Amino acid sequence: MRVAVTGGAGYIGSVVVEALMDRGHQVLVIDNLSKGHRDTVPRDALFADIDLIDQAKVACALAEFGTGAVIHMAASSLVGESVASPGKYYANNVGGGIALLEAMRAASVMRIVFSSTAAVYGEPAKQPIEEHDPTVPTNPYGETKLAFERALRWFAGAHGLSSISLRYFNAAGASALNGERHDPETHLIPLVLQAAAGERQSITIFGDDYPTRDGTCVRDYIHVQDLADAHVRALDALDRAGICRAYNLGCGGDGYTVKEIIAAVRAVTDREIPIEVAPRRPGDPAVLIASSARIGDDLGWRPQRPLHDIIDSAWRWMLHHRKAG
Ligand SMILES: NC(=O)c1ccc[n+]([C@@H]2O[C@H](COP(=O)([O-])OP(=O)(O)OC[C@H]3O[C@@H](n4cnc5c(N)ncnc54)[C@H](O)[C@@H]3O)[C@@H](O)[C@H]2O)c1
């Protein structure tokens, strides 16, 4: 199939592109390079440097490519920034997203896999989070992702668009070719690896008095290649016309505490990681883990790569990338 990947030059998008090409799909990457990197786009893929808000250009690119389906990963995705600049998040995640849907309609593309987020749930009353739990986002990032998910439902009703939204928390790890290169970096695993590499003096643990097994917050981490596999499976499932569904992706089990992540990075890198403990941050729930039961039953997806592989792959990629750069 010919698949357009918005945000395909970003962290997760670049690994999704790899997975699609491994499966024999032809790929068009649509990315404005606001956060992405042109060098992640494989030579065999087409690249269009377009902002999603430019609906006419996106429609033209989709039509010219003969696009059969879209995987939509382009977004602004920093929680703190979304609280400080909600307008940017509405403009990009909702405005850009709707422009994409209209462009798809113009190009007669009726299938979309959407990279949503488990931030749509806010601070859930129970764990692990299931798809039928209330969606009460606590920041504009989660709110705008949920708004786009809801738009998908209305587009299904009005135009027969088929969609699957994937809701997950923390992507981590790397493929042999692509890893995490965010600026600023806000994700725990790359930050701890930077401390291991001596690029950061220490790691701050925000709160060690939570009611968890070691007092630090528990979170879900999924290997980026497992996420890519979920996106490809969702794409295959869209063959069934007119579906509009959301699935959670979780790492399974009890998740990992911040201290467990730091210990795992120490074990993989064999380096010291100085830590500092600071007070809890407002709005940080003790535990956030998603249940993957539904996507396991429906699409046979289960995370395959344990924490050690996540950290080992991210570390190798970081060392290789630093050397190459
Ligand atoms: N990284 C995570 O842990 C995580 C967790 C849950 C959900 N997600 C979602 O997955 C997706 C990818 O995340 P990521 O970490 O790879 O982010 P990223 O910032 O690395 O990638 C996003 C890409 O989208 C591009 N982009 C943004 N706005 C655009 C626009 N208007 N037009 C064209 N291109 C645009 C950027 O240049 C970038 O290459 C996002 O939608 C994010 O919300 C990420």
Short mmCIF file of C-alpha atoms and ligand atoms in Angstrom, two decimals:
data_model
loop_
_atom_site.label_atom_id
_atom_site.label_comp_id
_atom_site.label_asym_id
_atom_site.label_seq_id
_atom_site.Cartn_x
_atom_site.Cartn_y
_atom_site.Cartn_z
CA MET A 1 0.00 0.00 0.00
CA ARG A 2 1.00 3.63 -0.41
CA VAL A 3 1.04 5.16 3.05
CA ALA A 4 1.55 8.83 3.95
CA VAL A 5 3.11 9.40 7.37
CA THR A 6 2.67 12.87 8.84
CA GLY A 7 5.45 13.65 11.30
CA GLY A 8 7.45 10.83 9.70
CA ALA A 9 10.73 12.70 10.25
CA GLY A 10 10.14 12.75 14.03
CA TYR A 11 11.21 10.24 16.65
CA ILE A 12 8.39 7.69 16.53
CA GLY A 13 7.47 8.55 12.95
CA SER A 14 10.94 7.63 11.65
CA VAL A 15 10.67 4.16 13.21
CA VAL A 16 7.11 3.74 11.90
CA VAL A 17 8.44 4.57 8.41
CA GLU A 18 11.12 1.86 8.81
CA ALA A 19 8.47 -0.68 9.87
CA LEU A 20 6.23 0.20 6.93
CA MET A 21 9.06 -0.12 4.42
CA ASP A 22 10.14 -3.44 5.97
CA ARG A 23 6.61 -4.64 5.28
CA GLY A 24 6.86 -3.60 1.61
CA HIS A 25 4.71 -0.45 1.80
CA GLN A 26 5.63 2.65 -0.18
CA VAL A 27 5.91 5.72 2.00
CA LEU A 28 5.41 9.46 1.65
CA VAL A 29 6.68 11.45 4.66
CA ILE A 30 4.89 14.76 5.24
CA ASP A 31 6.76 16.85 7.80
CA ASN A 32 7.45 20.56 8.22
CA LEU A 33 10.72 19.74 10.06
CA SER A 34 9.71 21.97 12.97
CA LYS A 35 10.97 19.19 15.24
CA GLY A 36 11.91 16.43 12.82
CA HIS A 37 15.14 15.61 11.02
CA ARG A 38 15.39 15.30 7.24
CA ASP A 39 18.21 12.73 7.56
CA THR A 40 15.85 10.15 9.12
CA VAL A 41 13.83 9.84 5.89
CA PRO A 42 15.04 6.80 3.95
CA ARG A 43 16.19 7.33 0.37
CA ASP A 44 13.43 5.04 -0.90
CA ALA A 45 10.70 7.13 0.72
CA LEU A 46 9.25 10.32 -0.75
CA PHE A 47 9.50 13.46 1.34
CA ALA A 48 7.23 16.52 1.30
CA ASP A 49 8.25 19.50 3.42
CA ILE A 50 4.71 20.75 4.06
CA ASP A 51 2.91 22.13 7.10
CA LEU A 52 -0.39 20.33 7.66
CA ILE A 53 -2.24 23.63 7.88
CA ASP A 54 -1.51 24.07 4.16
CA GLN A 55 -4.51 21.97 3.21
CA ALA A 56 -4.29 22.45 -0.56
CA LYS A 57 -0.62 21.38 -0.69
CA VAL A 58 -1.30 18.36 1.53
CA ALA A 59 -4.27 17.33 -0.66
CA CYS A 60 -2.12 17.66 -3.75
CA ALA A 61 0.73 15.60 -2.24
CA LEU A 62 -1.68 12.86 -1.09
CA ALA A 63 -3.39 12.68 -4.49
CA GLU A 64 -0.15 12.68 -6.49
CA PHE A 65 1.26 9.88 -4.35
CA GLY A 66 -1.88 7.77 -4.82
CA THR A 67 -2.18 7.52 -1.04
CA GLY A 68 -4.19 4.57 0.33
CA ALA A 69 -3.95 5.46 4.03
CA VAL A 70 -2.45 8.02 6.41
CA ILE A 71 -0.60 7.48 9.68
CA HIS A 72 -0.93 10.77 11.51
CA MET A 73 1.93 11.45 13.94
CA ALA A 74 2.60 15.16 13.38
CA ALA A 75 1.77 17.17 16.48
CA SER A 76 3.06 19.47 19.14
CA SER A 77 3.53 17.23 22.16
CA LEU A 78 5.12 18.98 25.15
CA VAL A 79 2.74 19.02 28.11
CA GLY A 80 4.34 22.02 29.86
CA GLU A 81 4.47 24.06 26.67
CA SER A 82 0.81 23.25 26.00
CA VAL A 83 -0.16 24.73 29.37
CA ALA A 84 1.88 27.88 28.67
CA SER A 85 0.78 28.23 25.01
CA PRO A 86 -2.59 26.51 24.51
CA GLY A 87 -3.22 28.43 21.27
CA LYS A 88 -0.23 26.76 19.62
CA TYR A 89 -1.65 23.34 20.55
CA TYR A 90 -5.15 24.08 19.29
CA ALA A 91 -3.72 25.51 16.06
CA ASN A 92 -1.40 22.60 15.34
CA ASN A 93 -3.11 19.55 16.85
CA VAL A 94 -6.70 20.51 16.08
CA GLY A 95 -6.37 23.07 13.24
CA GLY A 96 -3.60 21.15 11.48
CA GLY A 97 -5.41 17.86 12.10
CA ILE A 98 -8.71 19.06 10.60
CA ALA A 99 -6.86 20.51 7.60
CA LEU A 100 -5.35 17.04 7.13
CA LEU A 101 -8.76 15.35 7.27
CA GLU A 102 -10.16 17.79 4.69
CA ALA A 103 -7.12 17.23 2.49
CA MET A 104 -7.67 13.47 2.79
CA ARG A 105 -11.29 13.91 1.78
CA ALA A 106 -10.26 15.95 -1.25
CA ALA A 107 -7.79 13.21 -2.23
CA SER A 108 -10.32 10.42 -1.49
CA VAL A 109 -8.16 8.87 1.27
CA MET A 110 -10.52 7.26 3.75
CA ARG A 111 -8.23 5.47 6.21
CA ILE A 112 -6.21 6.95 9.06
CA VAL A 113 -4.23 5.65 12.03
CA PHE A 114 -3.87 8.40 14.64
CA SER A 115 -1.05 8.57 17.17
CA SER A 116 -3.03 9.84 20.12
CA THR A 117 -1.89 9.79 23.75
CA ALA A 118 -2.90 8.34 27.09
CA ALA A 119 -2.91 11.98 28.29
CA VAL A 120 -6.54 11.99 27.07
CA TYR A 121 -7.42 10.24 30.38
CA GLY A 122 -6.04 12.93 32.69
CA GLU A 123 -5.66 11.58 36.21
CA PRO A 124 -7.68 8.35 36.16
CA ALA A 125 -9.30 6.95 39.28
CA LYS A 126 -8.05 3.41 38.62
CA GLN A 127 -5.10 1.58 37.08
CA PRO A 128 -4.41 0.12 34.62
CA ILE A 129 -6.40 2.48 32.41
CA GLU A 130 -8.94 0.92 30.05
CA GLU A 131 -10.49 2.44 26.95
CA HIS A 132 -13.89 2.90 28.56
CA ASP A 133 -12.47 4.94 31.45
CA PRO A 134 -13.47 8.63 31.51
CA THR A 135 -11.43 10.96 29.32
CA VAL A 136 -10.76 14.12 31.35
CA PRO A 137 -7.52 15.66 30.08
CA THR A 138 -5.67 17.92 32.50
CA ASN A 139 -3.67 19.89 29.92
CA PRO A 140 -4.16 21.33 26.41
CA TYR A 141 -1.94 18.63 24.89
CA GLY A 142 -4.31 15.84 26.00
CA GLU A 143 -7.35 18.01 25.31
CA THR A 144 -6.36 18.74 21.71
CA LYS A 145 -5.54 15.09 21.02
CA LEU A 146 -8.97 14.13 22.36
CA ALA A 147 -10.60 16.83 20.23
CA PHE A 148 -9.03 15.29 17.13
CA GLU A 149 -10.15 11.79 18.16
CA ARG A 150 -13.69 13.15 18.47
CA ALA A 151 -13.45 14.78 15.05
CA LEU A 152 -12.58 11.34 13.66
CA ARG A 153 -15.91 10.04 14.94
CA TRP A 154 -17.84 12.82 13.22
CA PHE A 155 -15.91 12.31 9.99
CA ALA A 156 -16.72 8.59 10.18
CA GLY A 157 -20.43 9.39 10.45
CA ALA A 158 -20.47 12.05 7.76
CA HIS A 159 -17.93 10.73 5.27
CA GLY A 160 -17.29 7.05 6.09
CA LEU A 161 -13.70 7.69 7.25
CA SER A 162 -12.12 4.63 8.96
CA SER A 163 -9.83 5.35 11.87
CA ILE A 164 -7.92 3.78 14.72
CA SER A 165 -6.49 5.97 17.48
CA LEU A 166 -3.63 4.60 19.57
CA ARG A 167 -3.33 5.95 23.11
CA TYR A 168 -0.02 5.46 24.89
CA PHE A 169 2.27 7.12 27.40
CA ASN A 170 6.05 7.00 26.97
CA ALA A 171 7.80 5.90 23.82
CA ALA A 172 11.40 4.91 24.47
CA GLY A 173 14.33 3.04 22.94
CA ALA A 174 15.66 3.10 19.40
CA SER A 175 15.98 1.06 16.25
CA ALA A 176 19.45 0.55 14.80
CA LEU A 177 18.87 3.65 12.64
CA ASN A 178 16.62 6.00 14.55
CA GLY A 179 16.37 7.20 18.13
CA GLU A 180 15.19 10.08 20.25
CA ARG A 181 16.59 13.51 19.34
CA HIS A 182 14.31 16.03 21.02
CA ASP A 183 15.32 19.58 21.87
CA PRO A 184 14.45 20.30 24.61
CA GLU A 185 14.53 16.71 25.89
CA THR A 186 11.86 16.12 28.53
CA HIS A 187 11.61 12.32 28.58
CA LEU A 188 13.06 10.39 31.51
CA ILE A 189 15.05 7.66 29.75
CA PRO A 190 17.07 9.94 27.42
CA LEU A 191 17.64 12.33 30.33
CA VAL A 192 19.03 9.53 32.51
CA LEU A 193 21.19 8.34 29.60
CA GLN A 194 22.51 11.88 29.19
CA ALA A 195 23.48 11.80 32.87
CA ALA A 196 25.20 8.43 32.31
CA ALA A 197 27.09 9.93 29.37
CA GLY A 198 28.25 12.85 31.55
CA GLU A 199 26.24 15.36 29.50
CA ARG A 200 24.07 16.21 32.47
CA GLN A 201 25.27 16.58 36.06
CA SER A 202 22.48 14.68 37.76
CA ILE A 203 18.92 13.42 37.53
CA THR A 204 16.21 14.95 39.66
CA ILE A 205 13.60 12.63 41.13
CA PHE A 206 10.43 14.62 41.76
CA GLY A 207 9.02 13.05 44.91
CA ASP A 208 10.14 9.83 46.62
CA ASP A 209 7.21 9.65 49.03
CA TYR A 210 4.50 8.35 46.69
CA PRO A 211 2.49 5.28 47.76
CA THR A 212 4.40 3.02 45.31
CA ARG A 213 6.85 0.12 45.79
CA ASP A 214 9.87 2.42 46.19
CA GLY A 215 8.21 5.81 46.72
CA THR A 216 8.77 7.11 43.15
CA CYS A 217 6.22 7.46 40.35
CA VAL A 218 5.29 4.42 38.24
CA ARG A 219 5.00 4.91 34.48
CA ASP A 220 4.54 2.95 31.26
CA TYR A 221 7.44 2.75 28.77
CA ILE A 222 7.06 1.08 25.39
CA HIS A 223 9.83 0.31 22.94
CA VAL A 224 9.45 2.53 19.88
CA GLN A 225 9.65 -0.55 17.61
CA ASP A 226 6.75 -2.15 19.50
CA LEU A 227 4.82 1.08 18.96
CA ALA A 228 5.68 1.00 15.26
CA ASP A 229 4.40 -2.57 15.10
CA ALA A 230 1.10 -1.44 16.68
CA HIS A 231 0.70 1.30 14.06
CA VAL A 232 1.28 -1.18 11.23
CA ARG A 233 -1.21 -3.65 12.73
CA ALA A 234 -3.76 -0.85 13.08
CA LEU A 235 -3.22 0.04 9.44
CA ASP A 236 -3.96 -3.56 8.42
CA ALA A 237 -7.12 -3.56 10.56
CA LEU A 238 -8.42 -0.48 8.72
CA ASP A 239 -9.14 -2.72 5.76
CA ARG A 240 -12.48 -3.17 7.48
CA ALA A 241 -14.39 -0.12 6.22
CA GLY A 242 -16.10 2.39 8.49
CA ILE A 243 -14.46 1.51 11.80
CA CYS A 244 -13.69 4.22 14.39
CA ARG A 245 -11.89 2.80 17.38
CA ALA A 246 -9.37 3.70 20.07
CA TYR A 247 -6.88 1.29 21.63
CA ASN A 248 -4.57 1.72 24.58
CA LEU A 249 -0.98 0.56 24.34
CA GLY A 250 0.71 -0.29 27.64
CA CYS A 251 3.92 -2.07 28.58
CA GLY A 252 2.09 -4.77 30.55
CA GLY A 253 2.76 -5.76 34.15
CA ASP A 254 3.25 -3.14 36.81
CA GLY A 255 5.13 -0.48 34.83
CA TYR A 256 8.43 0.90 36.09
CA THR A 257 9.29 3.34 38.87
CA VAL A 258 11.69 6.23 38.31
CA LYS A 259 14.22 4.49 40.57
CA GLU A 260 13.87 1.26 38.55
CA ILE A 261 14.60 3.18 35.35
CA ILE A 262 17.71 4.73 36.90
CA ALA A 263 18.87 1.31 38.19
CA ALA A 264 18.32 -0.23 34.75
CA VAL A 265 20.35 2.54 33.09
CA ARG A 266 23.15 1.97 35.63
CA ALA A 267 23.12 -1.75 34.83
CA VAL A 268 23.20 -1.25 31.04
CA THR A 269 25.75 1.57 30.93
CA ASP A 270 27.89 0.59 33.92
CA ARG A 271 28.11 4.31 34.75
CA GLU A 272 27.38 6.28 37.89
CA ILE A 273 24.24 8.44 37.78
CA PRO A 274 24.10 11.13 40.46
CA ILE A 275 20.55 11.73 41.65
CA GLU A 276 18.85 14.56 43.51
CA VAL A 277 15.47 14.35 45.17
CA ALA A 278 13.08 17.31 44.85
CA PRO A 279 9.49 17.76 46.03
CA ARG A 280 6.62 16.25 44.02
CA ARG A 281 5.51 18.22 40.95
CA PRO A 282 1.88 19.36 41.00
CA GLY A 283 -0.36 17.15 38.87
CA ASP A 284 1.99 14.12 38.75
CA PRO A 285 -0.15 11.06 39.63
CA ALA A 286 1.59 8.23 41.53
CA VAL A 287 0.86 5.60 38.88
CA LEU A 288 -0.02 5.84 35.17
CA ILE A 289 -0.25 2.59 33.25
CA ALA A 290 -2.45 1.61 30.35
CA SER A 291 -4.03 -1.78 29.75
CA SER A 292 -3.33 -3.32 26.33
CA ALA A 293 -5.93 -6.07 26.76
CA ARG A 294 -8.24 -4.82 24.02
CA ILE A 295 -5.63 -4.42 21.28
CA GLY A 296 -4.16 -7.76 22.37
CA ASP A 297 -7.52 -9.46 21.81
CA ASP A 298 -8.44 -7.63 18.60
CA LEU A 299 -5.13 -7.18 16.78
CA GLY A 300 -2.81 -9.60 18.58
CA TRP A 301 -0.48 -6.79 19.69
CA ARG A 302 1.66 -7.27 22.75
CA PRO A 303 4.86 -5.41 23.67
CA GLN A 304 7.80 -7.68 22.85
CA ARG A 305 10.79 -5.78 24.15
CA PRO A 306 11.48 -5.52 27.92
CA LEU A 307 12.99 -2.55 29.75
CA HIS A 308 16.54 -3.82 29.32
CA ASP A 309 16.15 -3.81 25.50
CA ILE A 310 14.59 -0.36 25.59
CA ILE A 311 17.51 1.12 27.49
CA ASP A 312 20.20 -0.88 25.75
CA SER A 313 18.94 0.17 22.29
CA ALA A 314 18.63 3.83 23.34
CA TRP A 315 22.15 3.79 24.82
CA ARG A 316 23.70 2.18 21.73
CA TRP A 317 21.91 4.64 19.48
CA MET A 318 23.03 7.58 21.60
CA LEU A 319 26.68 6.50 21.57
CA HIS A 320 26.63 5.81 17.84
CA HIS A 321 24.83 9.05 17.06
CA ARG A 322 27.21 11.14 19.20
CA LYS A 323 30.19 9.52 17.46
CA ALA A 324 28.69 10.01 13.99
CA GLY A 325 27.68 13.63 14.75
N1 LIG B 1 7.09 10.49 22.40
C1 LIG B 1 6.16 9.96 23.20
O1 LIG B 1 6.49 9.41 24.26
C2 LIG B 1 4.69 9.99 22.81
C3 LIG B 1 3.75 9.42 23.67
C4 LIG B 1 2.39 9.43 23.29
C5 LIG B 1 2.02 9.97 22.07
N2 LIG B 1 2.96 10.52 21.25
C6 LIG B 1 2.51 11.10 19.97
O2 LIG B 1 3.27 10.51 18.93
C7 LIG B 1 3.51 11.46 17.90
C8 LIG B 1 4.99 11.52 17.60
O3 LIG B 1 5.71 11.86 18.77
P1 LIG B 1 7.30 12.08 18.71
O4 LIG B 1 7.81 11.92 20.09
O5 LIG B 1 7.87 11.26 17.62
O6 LIG B 1 7.33 13.63 18.34
P2 LIG B 1 8.35 14.42 17.39
O7 LIG B 1 8.24 15.85 17.79
O8 LIG B 1 9.68 13.78 17.41
O9 LIG B 1 7.70 14.21 15.96
C9 LIG B 1 6.63 14.98 15.49
C10 LIG B 1 6.92 15.35 14.05
O10 LIG B 1 5.83 16.09 13.52
C11 LIG B 1 6.34 17.18 12.77
N3 LIG B 1 5.28 18.20 12.77
C12 LIG B 1 4.74 18.83 13.86
N4 LIG B 1 3.78 19.69 13.46
C13 LIG B 1 3.69 19.59 12.11
C14 LIG B 1 2.86 20.21 11.12
N5 LIG B 1 1.95 21.14 11.44
N6 LIG B 1 3.04 19.87 9.83
C15 LIG B 1 3.96 18.94 9.48
N7 LIG B 1 4.77 18.33 10.36
C16 LIG B 1 4.63 18.63 11.67
C17 LIG B 1 7.62 17.59 13.47
O11 LIG B 1 8.52 18.28 12.64
C18 LIG B 1 8.17 16.22 13.91
O12 LIG B 1 9.02 15.67 12.92
C19 LIG B 1 2.93 12.77 18.37
O13 LIG B 1 1.67 12.94 17.76
C20 LIG B 1 2.78 12.59 19.87
O14 LIG B 1 1.71 13.34 20.37
C21 LIG B 1 4.28 10.55 21.59
#
